[in-house]
XYZ file of C-alpha atoms in Angstrom:
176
model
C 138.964 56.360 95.304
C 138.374 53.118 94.011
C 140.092 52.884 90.629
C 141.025 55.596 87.887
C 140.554 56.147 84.388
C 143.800 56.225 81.902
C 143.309 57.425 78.226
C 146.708 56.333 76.267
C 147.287 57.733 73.119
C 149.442 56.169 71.320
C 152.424 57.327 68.914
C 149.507 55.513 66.013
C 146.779 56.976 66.763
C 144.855 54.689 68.252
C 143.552 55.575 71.682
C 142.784 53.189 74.662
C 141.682 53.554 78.139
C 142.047 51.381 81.284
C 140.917 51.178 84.577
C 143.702 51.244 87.049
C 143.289 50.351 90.843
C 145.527 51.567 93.794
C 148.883 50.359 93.579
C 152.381 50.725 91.840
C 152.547 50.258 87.678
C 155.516 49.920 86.152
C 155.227 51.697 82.069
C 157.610 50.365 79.738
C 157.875 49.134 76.443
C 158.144 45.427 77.280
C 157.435 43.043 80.259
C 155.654 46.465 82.340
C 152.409 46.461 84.157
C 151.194 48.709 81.456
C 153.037 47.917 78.383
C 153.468 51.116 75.546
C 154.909 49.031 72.406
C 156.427 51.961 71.244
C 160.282 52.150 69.992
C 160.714 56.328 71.507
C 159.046 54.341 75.078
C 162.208 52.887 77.015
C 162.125 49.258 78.317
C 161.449 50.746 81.683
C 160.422 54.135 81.129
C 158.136 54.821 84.153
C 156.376 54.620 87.441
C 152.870 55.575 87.667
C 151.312 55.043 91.533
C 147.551 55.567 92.433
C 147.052 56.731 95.106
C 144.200 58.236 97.272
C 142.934 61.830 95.965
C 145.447 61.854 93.415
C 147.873 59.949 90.781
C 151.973 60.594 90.054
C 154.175 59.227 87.250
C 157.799 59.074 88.276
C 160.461 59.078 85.102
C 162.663 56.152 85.506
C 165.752 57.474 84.129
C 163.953 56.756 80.156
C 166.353 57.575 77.037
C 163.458 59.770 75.654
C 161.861 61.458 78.966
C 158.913 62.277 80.323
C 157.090 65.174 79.911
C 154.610 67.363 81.983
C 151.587 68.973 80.086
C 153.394 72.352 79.437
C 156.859 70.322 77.785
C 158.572 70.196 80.509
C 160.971 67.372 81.414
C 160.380 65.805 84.746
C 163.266 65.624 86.895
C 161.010 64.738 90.157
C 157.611 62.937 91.184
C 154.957 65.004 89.239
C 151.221 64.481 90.044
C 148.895 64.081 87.125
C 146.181 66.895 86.791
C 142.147 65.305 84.737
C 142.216 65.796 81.126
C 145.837 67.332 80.476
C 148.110 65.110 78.874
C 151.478 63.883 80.233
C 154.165 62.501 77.142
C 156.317 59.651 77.230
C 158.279 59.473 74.317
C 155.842 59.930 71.248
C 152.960 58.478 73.609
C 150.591 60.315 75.914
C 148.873 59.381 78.964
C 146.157 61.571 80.145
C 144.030 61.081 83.806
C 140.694 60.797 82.674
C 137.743 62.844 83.972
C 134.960 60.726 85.055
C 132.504 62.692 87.597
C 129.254 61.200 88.743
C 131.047 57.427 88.233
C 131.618 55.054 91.098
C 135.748 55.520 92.015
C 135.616 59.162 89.699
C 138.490 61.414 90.037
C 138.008 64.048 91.237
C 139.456 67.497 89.565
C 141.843 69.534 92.142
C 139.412 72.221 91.922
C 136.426 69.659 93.055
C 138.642 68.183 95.932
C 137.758 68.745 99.769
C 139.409 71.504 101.338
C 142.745 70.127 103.636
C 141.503 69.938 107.430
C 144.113 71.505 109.836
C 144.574 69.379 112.475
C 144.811 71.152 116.106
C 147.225 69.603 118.461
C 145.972 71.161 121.764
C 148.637 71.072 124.854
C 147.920 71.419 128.331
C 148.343 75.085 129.685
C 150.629 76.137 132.348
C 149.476 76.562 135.710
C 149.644 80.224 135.140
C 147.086 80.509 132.171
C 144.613 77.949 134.126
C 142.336 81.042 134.500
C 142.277 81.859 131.086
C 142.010 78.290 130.438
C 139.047 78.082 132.626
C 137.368 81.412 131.600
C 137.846 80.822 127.669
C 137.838 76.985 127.203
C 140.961 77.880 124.889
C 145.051 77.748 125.780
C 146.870 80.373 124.926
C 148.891 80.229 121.488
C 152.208 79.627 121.054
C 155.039 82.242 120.955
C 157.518 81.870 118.370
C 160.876 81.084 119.234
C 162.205 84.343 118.192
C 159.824 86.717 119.527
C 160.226 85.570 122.974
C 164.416 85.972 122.543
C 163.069 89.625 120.967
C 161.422 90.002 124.054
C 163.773 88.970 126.803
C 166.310 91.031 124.705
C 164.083 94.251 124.833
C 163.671 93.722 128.842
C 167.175 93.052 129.578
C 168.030 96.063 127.330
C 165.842 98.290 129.339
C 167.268 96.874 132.576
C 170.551 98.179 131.646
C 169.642 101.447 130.249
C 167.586 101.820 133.409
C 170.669 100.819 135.408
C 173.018 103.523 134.009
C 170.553 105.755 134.251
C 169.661 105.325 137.879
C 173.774 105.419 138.570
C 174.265 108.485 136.760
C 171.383 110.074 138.641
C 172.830 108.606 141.933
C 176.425 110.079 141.003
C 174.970 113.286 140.048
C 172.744 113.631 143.337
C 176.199 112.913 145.280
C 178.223 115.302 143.336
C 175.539 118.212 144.012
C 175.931 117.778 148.177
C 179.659 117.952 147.776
């Protein structure tokens, strides 16, 4: 992503957009990266960062808040979705949809699928036949099913225990 597209509506009426580049913004009302000469807009009211694949507005502790698309305040980091309106004060600032255009953002929906990243470890000597047969390692065992395990083995161990000493007692009772 080269650059994004910013539509800013202000508390007027009037309507601009800008092209922002990667990087940090400060919005305020005065001496900000992207000034919003607005009295409900705090001196320092935000932090909008560009970022690849997506774009977040931080509030920076503003008098009159920040709000996401449904009216809620932001407490946290919230990333902007194309074409739905975040408010700052009596301002808005809406992520522009610009598909087909060099450095376009791309809606969630039209984003690349994550890629899982497979960290493969070497197998233990006793798999190196599977290894060898299926080109695969084994997976990994949680934590907890191999304590469930060992716990099922060592409770059979005992139950087989008292059951092999009761049978012992009882064969020596029967020759007495």
């Amino acid at each position: 992503m080269l650059s994004v597209k910013l539509r800013i509506g202000h508390a007027d009426g009037r309507v601009e957009e800008r092209e922002l580049g990667p990087g940090s913004y400060s919005i305020g009302r005065e001496e900000a990266e992207i000034v919003l000469p607005d009295a409900s807009v705090s001196a320092r009211h935000a932090e909008l960062e560009v970022q690849p694949e997506r774009v977040v507005i931080t509030d920076a502790g503003s008098r009159n808040g920040t709000f996401d698309p449904s009216g809620r305040r932001l407490s946290a980091a919230y990333t902007l979705i194309t074409d739905q309106p975040v408010r700052l004060g009596a301002v808005t600032l809406t992520l522009v949809r610009s598909t087909g255009q060099p450095g376009a953002v791309r809606a969630p929906s039209e984003l690349p699928a994550a890629r899982r990243t497979r960290v493969m470890v070497e197998a233990p000597p006793q798999f190196a036949a599977l290894h060898s047969v299926h080109g695969t390692t084994p997976p990994r065992t949680s934590r907890w099913i191999k304590w469930i395990g060992v716990s099922v083995v060592l409770l059979l161990g005992f139950v087989s225990l008292k059951t092999c000493t009761a049978l012992v007692e009882a064969v020596t009772n029967g020759r007495e």
